[in-house]
PDB file of C-alpha atoms in Angstrom:
ATOM      1  CA  MET A  93       4.702 -17.705 -49.359  1.00 42.00           C
ATOM      2  CA  LEU A  94       6.537 -14.702 -50.746  1.00 36.00           C
ATOM      3  CA  VAL A  95       3.618 -12.449 -49.793  1.00 39.00           C
ATOM      4  CA  LEU A  96       3.574 -13.789 -46.215  1.00 37.00           C
ATOM      5  CA  ARG A  97       7.311 -13.243 -45.790  1.00 41.00           C
ATOM      6  CA  SER A  98       7.032  -9.747 -47.185  1.00 44.00           C
ATOM      7  CA  GLY A  99       4.213  -8.919 -44.747  1.00 46.00           C
ATOM      8  CA  LEU A 100       6.179 -10.375 -41.816  1.00 40.00           C
ATOM      9  CA  THR A 101       9.210  -8.283 -42.794  1.00 44.00           C
ATOM     10  CA  ARG A 102       7.115  -5.111 -42.719  1.00 43.00           C
ATOM     11  CA  VAL A 103       5.650  -5.983 -39.295  1.00 37.00           C
ATOM     12  CA  LEU A 104       9.080  -6.627 -37.792  1.00 42.00           C
ATOM     13  CA  ALA A 105      10.422  -3.402 -39.273  1.00 44.00           C
ATOM     14  CA  ALA A 106       7.496  -1.465 -37.813  1.00 42.00           C
ATOM     15  CA  ARG A 107       8.175  -2.930 -34.369  1.00 41.00           C
ATOM     16  CA  LYS A 108      11.785  -1.826 -34.532  1.00 41.00           C
ATOM     17  CA  LEU A 109      10.748   1.700 -35.478  1.00 40.00           C
ATOM     18  CA  ALA A 110       7.971   1.979 -32.879  1.00 38.00           C
ATOM     19  CA  PRO A 111       8.918   4.241 -29.940  1.00 38.00           C
ATOM     20  CA  GLN A 112       9.425   2.436 -26.644  1.00 38.00           C
ATOM     21  CA  VAL A 113       7.591   4.066 -23.734  1.00 37.00           C
ATOM     22  CA  CYS A 114       9.074   3.449 -20.320  1.00 39.00           C
ATOM     23  CA  SER A 115       8.994   4.994 -16.866  1.00 40.00           C
ATOM     24  CA  SER A 116      11.082   4.726 -13.730  1.00 43.00           C
ATOM     25  CA  PHE A 117       7.774   4.278 -11.907  1.00 46.00           C
ATOM     26  CA  ALA A 118       6.866   1.082 -13.743  1.00 47.00           C
ATOM     27  CA  THR A 119       6.563  -1.894 -11.447  1.00 43.00           C
ATOM     28  CA  GLY A 120       8.282  -4.386 -13.758  1.00 43.00           C
ATOM     29  CA  PRO A 121      11.419  -4.993 -11.664  1.00 44.00           C
ATOM     30  CA  ARG A 122       9.340  -5.553  -8.539  1.00 45.00           C
ATOM     31  CA  GLN A 123       6.983  -7.892 -10.357  1.00 51.00           C
ATOM     32  CA  TYR A 124       9.991  -9.791 -11.667  1.00 60.00           C
ATOM     33  CA  ASP A 125      11.352 -10.471  -8.184  1.00 65.00           C
ATOM     34  CA  GLY A 126       7.802 -11.330  -7.092  1.00 83.00           C
ATOM     35  CA  THR A 127       7.559  -9.532  -3.746  1.00 94.00           C
ATOM     36  CA  LEU A 128       4.057  -8.235  -3.162  1.00 96.00           C
ATOM     37  CA  TYR A 129       2.172  -6.485  -0.377  1.00 97.00           C
ATOM     38  CA  GLU A 130      -1.432  -7.231   0.467  1.00 98.00           C
ATOM     39  CA  PHE A 131      -3.436  -4.339   1.890  1.00 98.00           C
ATOM     40  CA  ARG A 132      -6.291  -5.559   4.076  1.00 97.00           C
ATOM     41  CA  THR A 133      -9.024  -3.357   5.504  1.00 97.00           C
ATOM     42  CA  TYR A 134     -11.584  -4.639   8.006  1.00 97.00           C
ATOM     43  CA  TYR A 135     -14.738  -2.679   8.800  1.00 96.00           C
ATOM     44  CA  LEU A 136     -15.814  -3.639  12.313  1.00 96.00           C
ATOM     45  CA  LYS A 137     -19.103  -3.458  14.130  1.00 95.00           C
ATOM     46  CA  PRO A 138     -18.902  -0.331  16.344  1.00 93.00           C
ATOM     47  CA  SER A 139     -19.727  -2.147  19.565  1.00 94.00           C
ATOM     48  CA  LYS A 140     -17.165  -4.880  18.809  1.00 95.00           C
ATOM     49  CA  MET A 141     -14.043  -2.821  18.004  1.00 95.00           C
ATOM     50  CA  ASN A 142     -12.345  -3.317  21.372  1.00 94.00           C
ATOM     51  CA  GLU A 143     -13.169  -7.013  21.478  1.00 96.00           C
ATOM     52  CA  PHE A 144     -11.694  -7.511  18.015  1.00 96.00           C
ATOM     53  CA  LEU A 145      -8.470  -5.667  18.877  1.00 96.00           C
ATOM     54  CA  GLU A 146      -8.003  -7.546  22.152  1.00 95.00           C
ATOM     55  CA  ASN A 147      -8.428 -10.901  20.450  1.00 96.00           C
ATOM     56  CA  THR A 148      -6.064  -9.848  17.645  1.00 96.00           C
ATOM     57  CA  LYS A 149      -3.411  -8.716  20.128  1.00 96.00           C
ATOM     58  CA  LYS A 150      -3.706 -11.988  22.008  1.00 96.00           C
ATOM     59  CA  ASN A 151      -3.553 -14.263  18.960  1.00 96.00           C
ATOM     60  CA  ILE A 152      -1.701 -12.376  16.226  1.00 96.00           C
ATOM     61  CA  HIS A 153       1.323 -14.630  16.786  1.00 96.00           C
ATOM     62  CA  LEU A 154      -0.689 -17.509  15.329  1.00 96.00           C
ATOM     63  CA  ARG A 155      -1.025 -15.548  12.089  1.00 96.00           C
ATOM     64  CA  THR A 156       2.528 -14.175  11.902  1.00 96.00           C
ATOM     65  CA  ALA A 157       3.835 -17.734  12.239  1.00 96.00           C
ATOM     66  CA  HIS A 158       2.767 -18.169   8.608  1.00 97.00           C
ATOM     67  CA  SER A 159       3.852 -14.910   6.924  1.00 97.00           C
ATOM     68  CA  GLU A 160       5.317 -11.486   7.623  1.00 97.00           C
ATOM     69  CA  LEU A 161       3.181  -8.697   9.027  1.00 98.00           C
ATOM     70  CA  VAL A 162       4.444  -5.271   7.931  1.00 98.00           C
ATOM     71  CA  GLY A 163       2.101  -3.136   9.995  1.00 98.00           C
ATOM     72  CA  TYR A 164      -1.262  -3.066  11.745  1.00 98.00           C
ATOM     73  CA  TRP A 165      -3.181   0.133  12.461  1.00 98.00           C
ATOM     74  CA  SER A 166      -6.525   1.450  13.588  1.00 96.00           C
ATOM     75  CA  VAL A 167      -7.973   4.280  11.491  1.00 95.00           C
ATOM     76  CA  GLU A 168      -8.278   7.499  13.510  1.00 94.00           C
ATOM     77  CA  PHE A 169      -9.349   9.962  10.807  1.00 93.00           C
ATOM     78  CA  GLY A 170     -10.421   9.669   7.179  1.00 90.00           C
ATOM     79  CA  GLY A 171     -13.467   7.746   6.038  1.00 80.00           C
ATOM     80  CA  ARG A 172     -15.517   5.246   7.975  1.00 86.00           C
ATOM     81  CA  MET A 173     -14.791   4.758  11.681  1.00 90.00           C
ATOM     82  CA  ASN A 174     -14.216   1.457  13.505  1.00 95.00           C
ATOM     83  CA  LYS A 175     -11.796   0.304  10.841  1.00 96.00           C
ATOM     84  CA  VAL A 176      -8.424  -1.455  10.924  1.00 97.00           C
ATOM     85  CA  PHE A 177      -5.813  -1.557   8.186  1.00 97.00           C
ATOM     86  CA  HIS A 178      -2.937  -4.044   7.915  1.00 98.00           C
ATOM     87  CA  VAL A 179      -0.233  -4.928   5.389  1.00 98.00           C
ATOM     88  CA  TRP A 180       1.199  -8.403   4.737  1.00 98.00           C
ATOM     89  CA  LYS A 181       4.312  -9.234   2.738  1.00 98.00           C
ATOM     90  CA  TYR A 182       4.672 -12.250   0.426  1.00 97.00           C
ATOM     91  CA  ASP A 183       7.539 -13.480  -1.738  1.00 95.00           C
ATOM     92  CA  ASN A 184       5.169 -14.050  -4.672  1.00 94.00           C
ATOM     93  CA  PHE A 185       1.654 -15.257  -5.454  1.00 95.00           C
ATOM     94  CA  ALA A 186       2.624 -18.904  -4.947  1.00 95.00           C
ATOM     95  CA  HIS A 187       3.854 -18.034  -1.457  1.00 97.00           C
ATOM     96  CA  ARG A 188       0.557 -16.356  -0.617  1.00 97.00           C
ATOM     97  CA  THR A 189      -1.360 -19.402  -1.880  1.00 97.00           C
ATOM     98  CA  GLU A 190       0.735 -21.670   0.341  1.00 97.00           C
ATOM     99  CA  VAL A 191       0.083 -19.442   3.345  1.00 97.00           C
ATOM    100  CA  ARG A 192      -3.682 -19.395   2.773  1.00 96.00           C
ATOM    101  CA  LYS A 193      -3.723 -23.204   2.487  1.00 96.00           C
ATOM    102  CA  ALA A 194      -1.710 -23.540   5.689  1.00 97.00           C
ATOM    103  CA  LEU A 195      -4.058 -21.190   7.551  1.00 96.00           C
ATOM    104  CA  ALA A 196      -7.060 -23.210   6.420  1.00 95.00           C
ATOM    105  CA  LYS A 197      -5.488 -26.260   8.085  1.00 95.00           C
ATOM    106  CA  ASP A 198      -4.346 -24.437  11.230  1.00 96.00           C
ATOM    107  CA  LYS A 199      -6.978 -25.438  13.811  1.00 95.00           C
ATOM    108  CA  GLU A 200      -5.521 -23.256  16.538  1.00 96.00           C
ATOM    109  CA  TRP A 201      -5.704 -20.174  14.302  1.00 94.00           C
ATOM    110  CA  GLN A 202      -9.216 -21.069  13.152  1.00 94.00           C
ATOM    111  CA  GLU A 203     -10.631 -21.742  16.616  1.00 95.00           C
ATOM    112  CA  GLN A 204      -8.889 -19.045  18.650  1.00 94.00           C
ATOM    113  CA  TYR A 205      -8.914 -16.182  16.182  1.00 93.00           C
ATOM    114  CA  LEU A 206     -10.765 -16.535  12.900  1.00 94.00           C
ATOM    115  CA  ILE A 207     -14.095 -18.023  14.015  1.00 94.00           C
ATOM    116  CA  PRO A 208     -14.585 -15.728  17.054  1.00 94.00           C
ATOM    117  CA  ASN A 209     -13.668 -12.623  15.036  1.00 94.00           C
ATOM    118  CA  LEU A 210     -15.813 -13.285  11.969  1.00 93.00           C
ATOM    119  CA  ALA A 211     -18.920 -12.262  13.892  1.00 93.00           C
ATOM    120  CA  LEU A 212     -17.291  -8.911  14.748  1.00 96.00           C
ATOM    121  CA  ILE A 213     -16.536  -7.881  11.141  1.00 95.00           C
ATOM    122  CA  ASP A 214     -18.976  -6.093   8.823  1.00 94.00           C
ATOM    123  CA  LYS A 215     -16.850  -6.088   5.670  1.00 95.00           C
ATOM    124  CA  GLN A 216     -13.369  -6.999   4.416  1.00 95.00           C
ATOM    125  CA  GLU A 217     -11.356  -5.577   1.532  1.00 96.00           C
ATOM    126  CA  SER A 218      -8.126  -6.813  -0.026  1.00 96.00           C
ATOM    127  CA  GLU A 219      -5.779  -5.144  -2.508  1.00 97.00           C
ATOM    128  CA  ILE A 220      -2.522  -6.439  -3.993  1.00 97.00           C
ATOM    129  CA  THR A 221       0.262  -3.905  -4.451  1.00 96.00           C
ATOM    130  CA  TYR A 222       3.948  -3.678  -5.362  1.00 94.00           C
ATOM    131  CA  LEU A 223       6.524  -1.283  -4.041  1.00 93.00           C
ATOM    132  CA  VAL A 224       7.541   1.036  -6.870  1.00 90.00           C
ATOM    133  CA  PRO A 225      11.105   0.383  -8.159  1.00 87.00           C
ATOM    134  CA  TRP A 226      12.501   3.695  -6.882  1.00 88.00           C
ATOM    135  CA  CYS A 227      11.363   3.075  -3.319  1.00 88.00           C
ATOM    136  CA  LYS A 228      12.212   0.588  -0.611  1.00 90.00           C
ATOM    137  CA  LEU A 229      10.292  -0.006   2.584  1.00 93.00           C
ATOM    138  CA  GLU A 230      11.709   2.183   5.356  1.00 92.00           C
ATOM    139  CA  LYS A 231      11.298   1.764   9.109  1.00 92.00           C
ATOM    140  CA  PRO A 232      10.772   4.998  11.072  1.00 93.00           C
ATOM    141  CA  PRO A 233      13.326   5.910  13.763  1.00 88.00           C
ATOM    142  CA  LYS A 234      10.794   5.804  16.618  1.00 91.00           C
ATOM    143  CA  GLU A 235       7.115   5.481  17.413  1.00 94.00           C
ATOM    144  CA  GLY A 236       4.684   7.914  15.823  1.00 95.00           C
ATOM    145  CA  ILE A 237       1.601   8.155  13.637  1.00 95.00           C
ATOM    146  CA  TYR A 238       1.125   7.198  10.002  1.00 97.00           C
ATOM    147  CA  GLU A 239      -0.717   8.742   7.107  1.00 96.00           C
ATOM    148  CA  LEU A 240      -1.844   6.675   4.146  1.00 97.00           C
ATOM    149  CA  VAL A 241      -2.531   8.895   1.149  1.00 95.00           C
ATOM    150  CA  THR A 242      -4.269   7.236  -1.801  1.00 96.00           C
ATOM    151  CA  PHE A 243      -4.015   8.830  -5.245  1.00 94.00           C
ATOM    152  CA  GLN A 244      -6.339   7.838  -8.055  1.00 94.00           C
ATOM    153  CA  MET A 245      -4.426   8.727 -11.215  1.00 90.00           C
ATOM    154  CA  LYS A 246      -5.736   9.147 -14.739  1.00 89.00           C
ATOM    155  CA  PRO A 247      -5.843   6.048 -16.979  1.00 89.00           C
ATOM    156  CA  GLY A 248      -2.643   5.469 -18.881  1.00 82.00           C
ATOM    157  CA  GLY A 249      -0.454   4.015 -16.178  1.00 80.00           C
ATOM    158  CA  PRO A 250       2.980   5.010 -14.902  1.00 82.00           C
ATOM    159  CA  ALA A 251       4.257   5.706 -18.406  1.00 81.00           C
ATOM    160  CA  LEU A 252       1.908   8.700 -18.386  1.00 79.00           C
ATOM    161  CA  TRP A 253       2.111  10.028 -14.825  1.00 81.00           C
ATOM    162  CA  GLY A 254       4.949   8.137 -13.132  1.00 81.00           C
ATOM    163  CA  ASP A 255       7.772  10.686 -13.430  1.00 84.00           C
ATOM    164  CA  PRO A 256       5.781  13.751 -12.277  1.00 83.00           C
ATOM    165  CA  PHE A 257       4.433  11.734  -9.354  1.00 86.00           C
ATOM    166  CA  LYS A 258       7.928  10.612  -8.387  1.00 86.00           C
ATOM    167  CA  ARG A 259       9.192  14.213  -8.447  1.00 85.00           C
ATOM    168  CA  ALA A 260       6.345  15.345  -6.193  1.00 84.00           C
ATOM    169  CA  VAL A 261       7.083  12.629  -3.626  1.00 86.00           C
ATOM    170  CA  HIS A 262      10.831  13.251  -3.662  1.00 81.00           C
ATOM    171  CA  THR A 263      10.336  16.988  -3.215  1.00 82.00           C
ATOM    172  CA  HIS A 264       8.461  16.368   0.031  1.00 74.00           C
ATOM    173  CA  ILE A 265      11.173  13.966   1.216  1.00 75.00           C
ATOM    174  CA  ASN A 266      14.088  16.205   0.291  1.00 68.00           C
ATOM    175  CA  ARG A 267      12.585  19.191   2.087  1.00 68.00           C
ATOM    176  CA  GLY A 268      12.201  17.135   5.274  1.00 70.00           C
ATOM    177  CA  TYR A 269       8.527  17.847   5.929  1.00 70.00           C
ATOM    178  CA  THR A 270       7.713  14.201   6.575  1.00 81.00           C
ATOM    179  CA  LYS A 271       9.305  10.736   6.403  1.00 90.00           C
ATOM    180  CA  LEU A 272       8.444   8.298   3.651  1.00 92.00           C
ATOM    181  CA  VAL A 273       7.756   4.680   4.596  1.00 95.00           C
ATOM    182  CA  GLY A 274       6.761   3.319   1.177  1.00 95.00           C
ATOM    183  CA  VAL A 275       5.079   3.966  -2.168  1.00 95.00           C
ATOM    184  CA  PHE A 276       2.828   1.175  -3.442  1.00 95.00           C
ATOM    185  CA  HIS A 277       1.259   0.736  -6.890  1.00 94.00           C
ATOM    186  CA  ALA A 278      -1.960  -1.282  -7.074  1.00 94.00           C
ATOM    187  CA  GLU A 279      -1.832  -4.491  -9.118  1.00 92.00           C
ATOM    188  CA  TYR A 280      -5.220  -5.955  -8.121  1.00 94.00           C
ATOM    189  CA  GLY A 281      -8.030  -3.647  -7.077  1.00 91.00           C
ATOM    190  CA  VAL A 282      -8.710  -0.242  -8.591  1.00 91.00           C
ATOM    191  CA  LEU A 283      -6.066   0.315 -11.288  1.00 89.00           C
ATOM    192  CA  ASN A 284      -3.970   3.479 -11.671  1.00 90.00           C
ATOM    193  CA  ARG A 285      -4.024   3.802  -7.886  1.00 94.00           C
ATOM    194  CA  VAL A 286      -0.972   4.675  -5.817  1.00 94.00           C
ATOM    195  CA  HIS A 287      -0.676   4.556  -2.030  1.00 96.00           C
ATOM    196  CA  VAL A 288       1.942   6.611  -0.209  1.00 96.00           C
ATOM    197  CA  LEU A 289       2.599   5.732   3.435  1.00 97.00           C
ATOM    198  CA  TRP A 290       4.119   8.559   5.502  1.00 94.00           C
ATOM    199  CA  TRP A 291       5.357   8.713   9.108  1.00 95.00           C
ATOM    200  CA  ASN A 292       5.285  11.652  11.518  1.00 92.00           C
ATOM    201  CA  GLU A 293       6.019  12.014  15.205  1.00 91.00           C
ATOM    202  CA  SER A 294       2.481  13.229  15.912  1.00 89.00           C
ATOM    203  CA  ALA A 295      -0.624  14.558  14.216  1.00 86.00           C
ATOM    204  CA  ASP A 296       0.455  18.082  15.175  1.00 86.00           C
ATOM    205  CA  SER A 297       3.926  17.716  13.653  1.00 85.00           C
ATOM    206  CA  ARG A 298       2.285  16.373  10.518  1.00 84.00           C
ATOM    207  CA  ALA A 299      -0.001  19.424  10.373  1.00 85.00           C
ATOM    208  CA  ALA A 300       2.943  21.803  10.876  1.00 85.00           C
ATOM    209  CA  GLY A 301       4.952  20.145   8.104  1.00 79.00           C
ATOM    210  CA  ARG A 302       1.997  20.240   5.771  1.00 79.00           C
ATOM    211  CA  HIS A 303       1.458  23.970   6.342  1.00 76.00           C
ATOM    212  CA  GLN A 304       5.143  24.659   5.667  1.00 76.00           C
ATOM    213  CA  SER A 305       5.114  22.589   2.480  1.00 75.00           C
ATOM    214  CA  HIS A 306       2.185  24.606   1.141  1.00 74.00           C
ATOM    215  CA  GLU A 307       4.395  27.701   1.268  1.00 75.00           C
ATOM    216  CA  ASP A 308       7.438  26.030  -0.276  1.00 75.00           C
ATOM    217  CA  PRO A 309       7.721  27.025  -3.966  1.00 77.00           C
ATOM    218  CA  ARG A 310       9.579  23.806  -4.868  1.00 79.00           C
ATOM    219  CA  VAL A 311       6.872  21.620  -3.385  1.00 72.00           C
ATOM    220  CA  VAL A 312       4.115  23.726  -4.934  1.00 75.00           C
ATOM    221  CA  ALA A 313       5.724  23.505  -8.393  1.00 77.00           C
ATOM    222  CA  ALA A 314       6.137  19.713  -8.185  1.00 72.00           C
ATOM    223  CA  VAL A 315       2.579  19.194  -6.974  1.00 76.00           C
ATOM    224  CA  ARG A 316       1.167  21.421  -9.711  1.00 76.00           C
ATOM    225  CA  GLU A 317       2.883  19.254 -12.298  1.00 77.00           C
ATOM    226  CA  SER A 318       1.681  15.992 -10.792  1.00 79.00           C
ATOM    227  CA  VAL A 319      -1.892  17.143 -10.190  1.00 78.00           C
ATOM    228  CA  ASN A 320      -2.463  17.356 -13.949  1.00 81.00           C
ATOM    229  CA  PHE A 321      -2.670  13.557 -13.925  1.00 82.00           C
ATOM    230  CA  LEU A 322      -4.738  13.250 -10.742  1.00 85.00           C
ATOM    231  CA  GLU A 323      -8.411  12.282 -10.595  1.00 86.00           C
ATOM    232  CA  SER A 324      -8.914  12.142  -6.830  1.00 93.00           C
ATOM    233  CA  GLN A 325      -7.131  11.549  -3.553  1.00 91.00           C
ATOM    234  CA  LYS A 326      -7.947  10.687   0.022  1.00 94.00           C
ATOM    235  CA  ASN A 327      -6.037  10.066   3.211  1.00 93.00           C
ATOM    236  CA  MET A 328      -6.280   8.263   6.531  1.00 95.00           C
ATOM    237  CA  LEU A 329      -4.524   8.941   9.818  1.00 95.00           C
ATOM    238  CA  LEU A 330      -3.371   5.602  11.225  1.00 97.00           C
ATOM    239  CA  ILE A 331      -2.514   4.691  14.826  1.00 97.00           C
ATOM    240  CA  PRO A 332      -0.189   1.664  15.109  1.00 97.00           C
ATOM    241  CA  MET A 333      -1.267  -1.187  17.337  1.00 97.00           C
ATOM    242  CA  SER A 334       1.073  -2.338  20.107  1.00 95.00           C
ATOM    243  CA  PHE A 335       1.782  -5.538  18.152  1.00 96.00           C
ATOM    244  CA  SER A 336       2.475  -3.756  14.858  1.00 97.00           C
ATOM    245  CA  PRO A 337       6.065  -4.117  13.571  1.00 97.00           C
ATOM    246  CA  LEU A 338       5.830  -0.535  12.263  1.00 96.00           C
ATOM    247  CA  LYS A 339       5.254   1.604  15.346  1.00 91.00           C
TER     248      LYS A 339
END
């Protein structure tokens, strides 16, 4: 018994002495309050894109009666064509489960939207994300276009690359080259992935701001720091649908 107590004492002492790694990017506070965002991507059959969008516009109210739609876009540039991307907000995982059960029992939703549209879809993808603690979801001042930039960071999590990434994002915001809508950290899907959703008035204003940022020494310095932890990145230019809350 004395040996066990002595070993336990050493373990507890070691825990007290161990350095605590933390980051302002860590998603803990957001996970604690439970709010999550589901990213859904639908790959549509090329000849059925218009039919899918018309049916969605006509019947989206049946879906939003169950949970909050953040935004709904068609993909203009970046990756495969004939693709739509939408974001749904849930209070927590239990809330999402309740919504999915309710939808399964909603005959009007099933018959008017889901069943007719299933034949128009090639593939579906879903990813669960949290807003990072230092960011809140912002609504742009007017209609425009959106850019979703996806960063695949090196393994190690936010404790490794969170602060440099945050500085790079804030430098772009502070210089006024674009408007931030939200920064999302993947919880289910590919790990160490961060999505940044930007807003611009037009594709041309986005291009102009990007060219200016490339010549800004503050932006360049922040990006050079962050890129040390980057494995890959990609982006998509998104056009909001008429029924999208984010225009």
